[in-house]
Amino acid sequence: MVRSHKRDTVARHAPLPTRSALSTFLRFLGIGLAVVVVSAIAVGAFIVVDLFNRVNDGAVTLEDAPEVEPPTIDAYPGEFSMLILGTDECGEVSTSLLGKRCSEADGSVLNDVNLLVHVSAEPRTVTVVSFPRDLMLETPECTRPDGSVVSATSKTQINAIYQRAGLSCVAKTITDLTDIPIPFAAKIGFDGVMEVTDAIGGVDVCIGGDGIRDGQTGIDWPAGMRTVSGVEALQFIRTRHGVGDGSDLARISNQQQYMSRLVKKIMSDEVLTDPGKVIGLANTIADNIEPSDELGNPIRLAQLALSIKNVPFSDFAFLQYPVFEDPDDSNRRVPDWDAAATIWDALRAGQSLQLTGDVTNNGGVELVEPAPDPAVPPSTEAPSTEAPSTEAPDVRATLSPNISGQTADQETCANGRQD
């Protein structure tokens, strides 16, 4: 046997050059991060596709709606308006809870809550106008989703339009009334209201007076702060006999308190920094709204949300459409055209609003001073000696004093009554 005399080129006792522990760790970390990123993209894509399929299912085309650009991952360019209908439609959950109320509905679906949400171009402001359910309006000729045509009317109660001709016809009627184009619209029923509040962990509402007792909605609650979710949220926004003068107009003021506090909760760190709640809220919306086709895309929903994320609460205004008693029926209402014109003129001009009316015209809520934050000590700073600001003053459009409402930075409490 011939022994080889070939020797290694490295000394026997010298350390072999191997990958360092750090480089090995970084290599596997890189692989791990790649897996995580790819997985996140896959999960995100699944969520978007799933949401798209669910939100877009049954989307409604709005007749005569303005054209809009395809959605992008940016804030919506310019101003836009959205119609939101809250119907008295019972789902599986509300039927099990409300029983007789749902079983006696005979299949009719009324749009009892009608909200026009307008977002201005820069600087952004948000205006939410509530139209009373008893408002009598002229309605245009409308095409139903099945293609059939519904004749125009000279006078129809607003909350009967959805049942008569669908979501598109309500949007078309509101556009004719306000001369504000509506490219987006959505409808939500009883189950949706309950599940949205559950998704964000409830909404803190304020009950004033001697508390609310309303046999029609099953409420017997003491005065004070109360976190409502699920069926309690539905009871709170439906109560009429338990607030103010017991009218639908008083109920609208109380609903505005709820909406104001809902906005604050959704835009709080408690929700926005919790991915589980954000995804849960998105899923809830996807499962519970009937959207217009331009709204049936989760990217569009994100785009619209980005448009309002930095709007100060002082520029979130909740207004009640001004009305008079209908001379033909004391239980119905007709438009106060002159007062309403101050709203539409301001929105078309892109102006911020100055409310001059009361927070309610029917005693539904009472304005209160917000409780001091115990985490923030009282200010002890000396008066400023700086020169006055040279910035242009904040010029706002003054609304008619006949228009009641509140901004999101105002605190109101339900003016409870014992029915």
XYZ file of C-alpha atoms in Angstrom:
419
model
C 0.000 0.000 0.000
C 1.406 3.335 -0.958
C 0.928 6.002 1.633
C 0.006 9.362 0.258
C 2.349 12.183 1.126
C -0.193 14.889 0.265
C -0.712 17.117 3.212
C -3.471 19.504 4.205
C -2.764 23.119 3.356
C -3.806 24.189 6.815
C -1.733 23.568 9.895
C -3.021 20.748 12.020
C -3.563 22.904 15.081
C -4.957 26.006 13.331
C -8.766 26.586 13.680
C -10.777 25.818 10.553
C -12.584 28.852 9.057
C -16.314 28.265 9.801
C -19.381 30.547 9.673
C -19.560 32.616 12.794
C -22.451 32.073 15.195
C -23.646 35.596 14.367
C -23.687 35.046 10.607
C -25.497 31.732 11.058
C -28.049 33.431 13.297
C -28.570 36.253 10.798
C -28.970 33.748 7.983
C -31.720 31.900 9.778
C -33.239 35.164 10.984
C -33.408 36.319 7.362
C -35.135 33.109 6.358
C -37.506 33.447 9.287
C -38.334 37.055 8.431
C -38.911 36.121 4.807
C -41.337 33.416 5.901
C -43.109 35.862 8.203
C -43.325 38.548 5.499
C -44.563 36.107 2.862
C -47.061 34.673 5.339
C -48.248 38.159 6.279
C -48.708 39.076 2.616
C -50.577 35.826 2.018
C -52.799 36.346 5.038
C -53.348 40.006 4.081
C -54.225 39.027 0.529
C -56.632 36.405 1.817
C -58.287 38.943 4.114
C -58.618 41.502 1.300
C -59.984 38.962 -1.185
C -62.330 37.523 1.422
C -63.554 40.980 2.412
C -63.947 41.953 -1.239
C -66.063 38.886 -1.961
C -68.265 39.455 1.068
C -68.638 43.226 0.811
C -69.185 43.122 -2.937
C -71.789 40.363 -2.727
C -75.130 41.927 -3.637
C -73.672 45.423 -4.154
C -76.195 47.923 -5.522
C -75.639 50.270 -8.455
C -76.634 53.846 -7.624
C -78.729 55.367 -10.391
C -77.313 58.672 -11.724
C -74.416 58.566 -9.240
C -71.280 60.541 -10.181
C -68.312 58.623 -11.577
C -65.326 58.140 -9.279
C -61.728 57.103 -9.873
C -60.682 53.505 -9.045
C -59.620 53.068 -5.411
C -55.969 53.412 -4.410
C -54.004 52.995 -1.179
C -54.185 56.723 -0.484
C -56.701 59.102 1.021
C -59.617 59.847 -1.284
C -58.791 62.892 -3.435
C -61.193 65.771 -2.950
C -64.613 65.821 -1.351
C -67.143 62.991 -1.260
C -70.516 62.080 0.237
C -71.915 58.807 1.511
C -75.488 57.830 2.380
C -75.920 55.453 5.331
C -79.312 53.872 6.020
C -80.218 52.155 9.265
C -83.179 49.869 8.639
C -85.500 48.091 11.054
C -84.614 44.794 9.382
C -84.312 41.885 11.815
C -81.549 39.332 11.448
C -80.959 36.064 13.233
C -79.646 37.686 16.416
C -82.228 40.478 16.674
C -85.087 38.048 15.933
C -84.022 35.856 18.846
C -83.775 38.889 21.143
C -86.714 41.036 20.024
C -89.154 38.230 19.238
C -92.583 39.805 18.706
C -91.130 43.052 17.343
C -89.538 41.115 14.493
C -92.232 38.504 13.924
C -94.898 41.192 13.402
C -92.864 43.117 10.806
C -94.606 41.261 7.925
C -91.467 41.434 5.808
C -91.531 45.223 5.497
C -88.168 47.007 5.861
C -88.175 50.706 6.740
C -85.169 53.031 6.519
C -85.759 54.724 9.867
C -82.225 56.184 10.121
C -81.045 58.232 7.128
C -77.596 59.829 7.334
C -75.797 61.886 4.721
C -72.072 61.939 5.509
C -70.120 64.650 3.688
C -66.316 64.891 3.801
C -64.778 68.068 2.430
C -61.533 68.427 0.527
C -58.505 69.836 2.369
C -58.805 71.016 5.041
C -60.947 67.981 5.876
C -64.211 68.338 7.770
C -66.939 65.753 8.336
C -70.627 66.667 8.407
C -73.313 64.099 9.230
C -76.906 65.168 8.525
C -79.766 63.125 10.020
C -83.091 63.174 8.162
C -86.174 62.531 10.341
C -88.023 59.312 9.560
C -91.317 61.236 9.330
C -90.008 63.674 6.697
C -92.322 63.963 3.677
C -90.517 64.410 0.351
C -91.073 64.484 -3.363
C -89.435 61.388 -4.871
C -88.083 60.908 -8.421
C -88.732 58.033 -10.784
C -86.438 55.178 -9.751
C -85.247 51.875 -11.161
C -85.323 48.946 -8.750
C -82.480 46.391 -8.628
C -84.652 43.972 -10.635
C -84.968 46.532 -13.448
C -88.572 47.521 -12.790
C -89.394 51.235 -12.630
C -91.126 53.008 -9.752
C -93.057 56.154 -10.572
C -92.224 59.563 -9.113
C -94.355 60.832 -6.233
C -95.276 64.293 -5.031
C -95.120 63.327 -1.349
C -93.735 60.177 0.290
C -92.456 59.541 3.797
C -88.688 59.128 3.621
C -88.578 55.918 5.655
C -90.834 54.148 3.151
C -88.553 54.726 0.139
C -86.205 51.793 0.736
C -89.089 49.339 0.971
C -90.685 50.874 -2.113
C -87.678 51.183 -4.418
C -84.381 50.283 -2.710
C -81.131 51.907 -1.622
C -80.495 53.647 -4.943
C -83.819 55.466 -4.806
C -83.137 56.822 -1.316
C -79.781 58.156 -2.573
C -81.423 59.667 -5.651
C -84.110 61.335 -3.508
C -81.554 62.821 -1.089
C -79.464 64.081 -4.017
C -82.534 65.823 -5.474
C -83.289 67.343 -2.057
C -79.769 68.584 -1.312
C -78.085 68.969 -4.711
C -75.156 67.025 -3.184
C -73.883 64.166 -5.422
C -73.749 60.789 -3.641
C -71.262 58.268 -5.091
C -71.333 55.877 -2.105
C -74.139 54.340 -0.040
C -74.716 51.479 2.400
C -77.525 49.920 4.402
C -77.205 48.272 7.825
C -79.858 46.445 9.848
C -80.440 45.675 13.530
C -77.873 42.849 13.694
C -75.207 45.072 12.152
C -75.659 47.793 14.769
C -75.263 45.271 17.565
C -72.260 43.527 16.044
C -70.369 46.756 15.227
C -70.499 47.827 18.872
C -69.437 44.361 19.974
C -66.472 44.474 17.553
C -65.037 47.608 19.189
C -65.792 46.623 22.775
C -68.874 48.787 23.318
C -69.605 52.513 23.356
C -69.706 54.649 26.518
C -72.900 56.736 26.536
C -74.189 59.255 29.042
C -77.679 59.111 30.562
C -78.953 62.237 32.284
C -82.165 63.300 33.984
C -83.715 60.625 36.188
C -82.564 57.855 33.887
C -84.362 56.196 30.974
C -87.455 54.035 31.333
C -88.995 53.035 28.014
C -91.321 50.058 27.856
C -91.267 50.117 24.039
C -87.565 49.232 23.913
C -87.283 47.486 27.280
C -84.971 50.044 28.892
C -84.943 50.821 32.611
C -81.521 52.368 33.195
C -80.357 54.780 35.914
C -78.621 58.065 35.202
C -74.863 58.001 34.683
C -72.325 56.639 32.220
C -73.079 53.234 30.703
C -71.137 51.061 28.263
C -73.593 49.717 25.708
C -72.964 46.957 23.200
C -75.024 44.312 21.469
C -78.730 44.586 22.187
C -78.227 47.500 24.627
C -76.661 49.587 21.845
C -79.687 48.845 19.669
C -82.062 49.725 22.509
C -80.259 52.990 23.155
C -80.415 54.312 19.596
C -84.019 53.119 19.161
C -85.444 54.654 22.344
C -87.849 57.489 21.664
C -90.288 57.532 24.559
C -87.368 57.481 27.011
C -85.737 60.779 25.968
C -86.755 64.422 25.625
C -90.337 65.021 24.528
C -90.721 61.441 23.320
C -90.605 62.400 19.635
C -88.520 61.011 16.797
C -86.693 64.355 16.661
C -85.613 63.907 20.291
C -84.440 60.394 19.419
C -82.244 61.805 16.617
C -80.456 64.067 19.120
C -79.778 61.057 21.319
C -78.526 59.086 18.301
C -76.122 61.951 17.597
C -74.698 61.565 21.087
C -74.178 57.867 20.315
C -72.569 58.587 16.928
C -70.239 61.179 18.437
C -69.052 58.741 21.073
C -68.835 55.927 18.498
C -66.505 58.063 16.347
C -64.294 58.797 19.340
C -64.105 55.110 20.238
C -63.262 53.927 16.715
C -60.587 56.632 16.317
C -59.076 55.950 19.738
C -55.792 54.102 20.300
C -57.834 51.411 22.047
C -59.219 50.376 18.654
C -56.797 51.655 15.995
C -53.719 50.112 17.630
C -55.420 46.745 18.183
C -55.114 44.691 14.954
C -57.623 42.176 16.258
C -60.275 44.850 16.744
C -59.521 46.485 13.386
C -59.826 43.179 11.527
C -62.879 42.267 13.597
C -64.518 45.574 12.719
C -63.713 45.101 9.017
C -65.198 41.599 9.097
C -68.290 42.857 10.893
C -68.851 45.585 8.316
C -68.332 43.112 5.470
C -70.913 40.744 6.928
C -73.551 43.319 7.824
C -73.805 46.014 5.160
C -75.533 46.167 1.817
C -73.180 48.492 -0.120
C -73.387 50.371 -3.368
C -71.053 48.938 -5.999
C -68.459 51.714 -5.657
C -68.314 50.984 -1.925
C -68.087 47.215 -2.377
C -64.293 47.153 -2.241
C -62.256 46.986 1.005
C -59.529 49.149 -0.552
C -62.140 51.851 -1.155
C -63.268 51.566 2.470
C -59.665 52.017 3.593
C -59.237 54.959 1.216
C -62.276 56.746 2.648
C -61.140 56.009 6.201
C -57.709 57.514 5.482
C -59.451 60.710 4.392
C -60.854 61.387 7.862
C -58.257 59.920 10.214
C -56.772 63.323 11.115
C -59.980 65.379 11.267
C -60.201 67.109 14.678
C -63.332 66.337 16.673
C -64.284 70.021 16.499
C -64.746 69.519 12.736
C -67.005 66.462 13.091
C -70.501 67.999 13.021
C -73.724 66.041 13.583
C -76.730 68.025 12.329
C -80.458 67.424 12.299
C -82.141 68.340 9.029
C -84.430 71.324 9.838
C -88.159 70.742 9.483
C -91.600 72.201 10.063
C -94.752 70.390 11.050
C -96.584 69.115 7.980
C -99.737 71.262 7.574
C -101.550 68.174 6.268
C -100.583 65.896 9.184
C -99.268 66.975 12.575
C -97.419 63.638 12.917
C -95.336 64.295 9.808
C -92.629 66.821 8.914
C -91.772 68.908 5.830
C -88.470 70.624 4.944
C -87.424 73.996 6.292
C -85.878 74.960 2.957
C -84.302 78.261 4.004
C -82.544 76.840 7.058
C -81.386 73.742 5.170
C -79.885 75.900 2.413
C -77.274 77.181 4.888
C -75.969 73.603 5.202
C -75.802 72.795 1.503
C -74.304 76.164 0.552
C -71.521 75.641 3.105
C -70.794 72.065 2.010
C -70.638 72.974 -1.670
C -68.245 75.818 -0.811
C -66.060 73.474 1.263
C -66.415 75.644 4.370
C -66.156 74.604 7.994
C -69.372 75.025 9.957
C -70.341 77.261 12.841
C -73.323 75.844 14.728
C -75.543 78.502 16.277
C -78.556 76.380 17.265
C -79.059 74.246 20.360
C -77.768 70.694 20.641
C -81.418 69.665 20.439
C -84.748 71.292 19.614
C -86.825 68.603 21.326
C -85.024 67.995 24.604
C -83.394 64.722 23.543
C -80.017 65.551 25.085
C -78.414 68.094 27.365
C -75.014 69.721 26.917
C -72.582 68.990 29.758
C -69.020 69.942 30.566
C -66.606 67.071 29.862
C -65.161 65.470 32.985
C -61.517 66.451 33.577
C -58.956 63.790 32.731
C -57.414 62.700 36.082
C -54.159 61.874 34.279
C -53.744 65.497 33.159
C -52.982 67.988 35.962
C -54.566 71.446 35.796
C -52.498 73.921 33.829
C -50.277 76.207 35.926
C -48.606 77.971 33.010
C -48.309 81.753 33.074
C -50.184 83.691 30.402
C -48.350 83.695 27.073
C -46.368 86.807 26.165
C -45.900 85.773 22.540
C -47.033 88.082 19.781
C -50.486 87.342 18.338
C -50.557 84.805 15.516
C -50.481 86.185 12.007
C -52.233 83.107 10.576
C -55.485 83.664 8.733
C -58.513 83.371 11.031
C -60.657 80.239 10.881
C -63.588 81.501 8.791
C -66.667 79.337 9.179
C -70.076 79.278 7.541
C -72.768 80.231 10.033
C -75.693 77.816 10.057
C -79.283 78.793 10.749
C -80.192 78.739 14.468
C -83.091 76.451 13.489
C -80.553 73.666 12.917
C -79.798 71.649 16.037
C -76.757 69.442 16.453
C -73.378 68.998 18.067
C -69.728 68.534 17.256
C -67.787 65.475 18.371
C -65.770 67.513 20.866
C -68.957 68.484 22.716
C -70.239 66.252 25.512
C -73.970 65.548 25.690
C -76.090 63.256 27.830
C -79.428 61.673 27.028
C -82.170 63.735 28.660
C -83.818 60.702 30.202
C -87.522 60.502 30.959
C -89.778 57.906 32.528
C -92.220 56.609 29.928
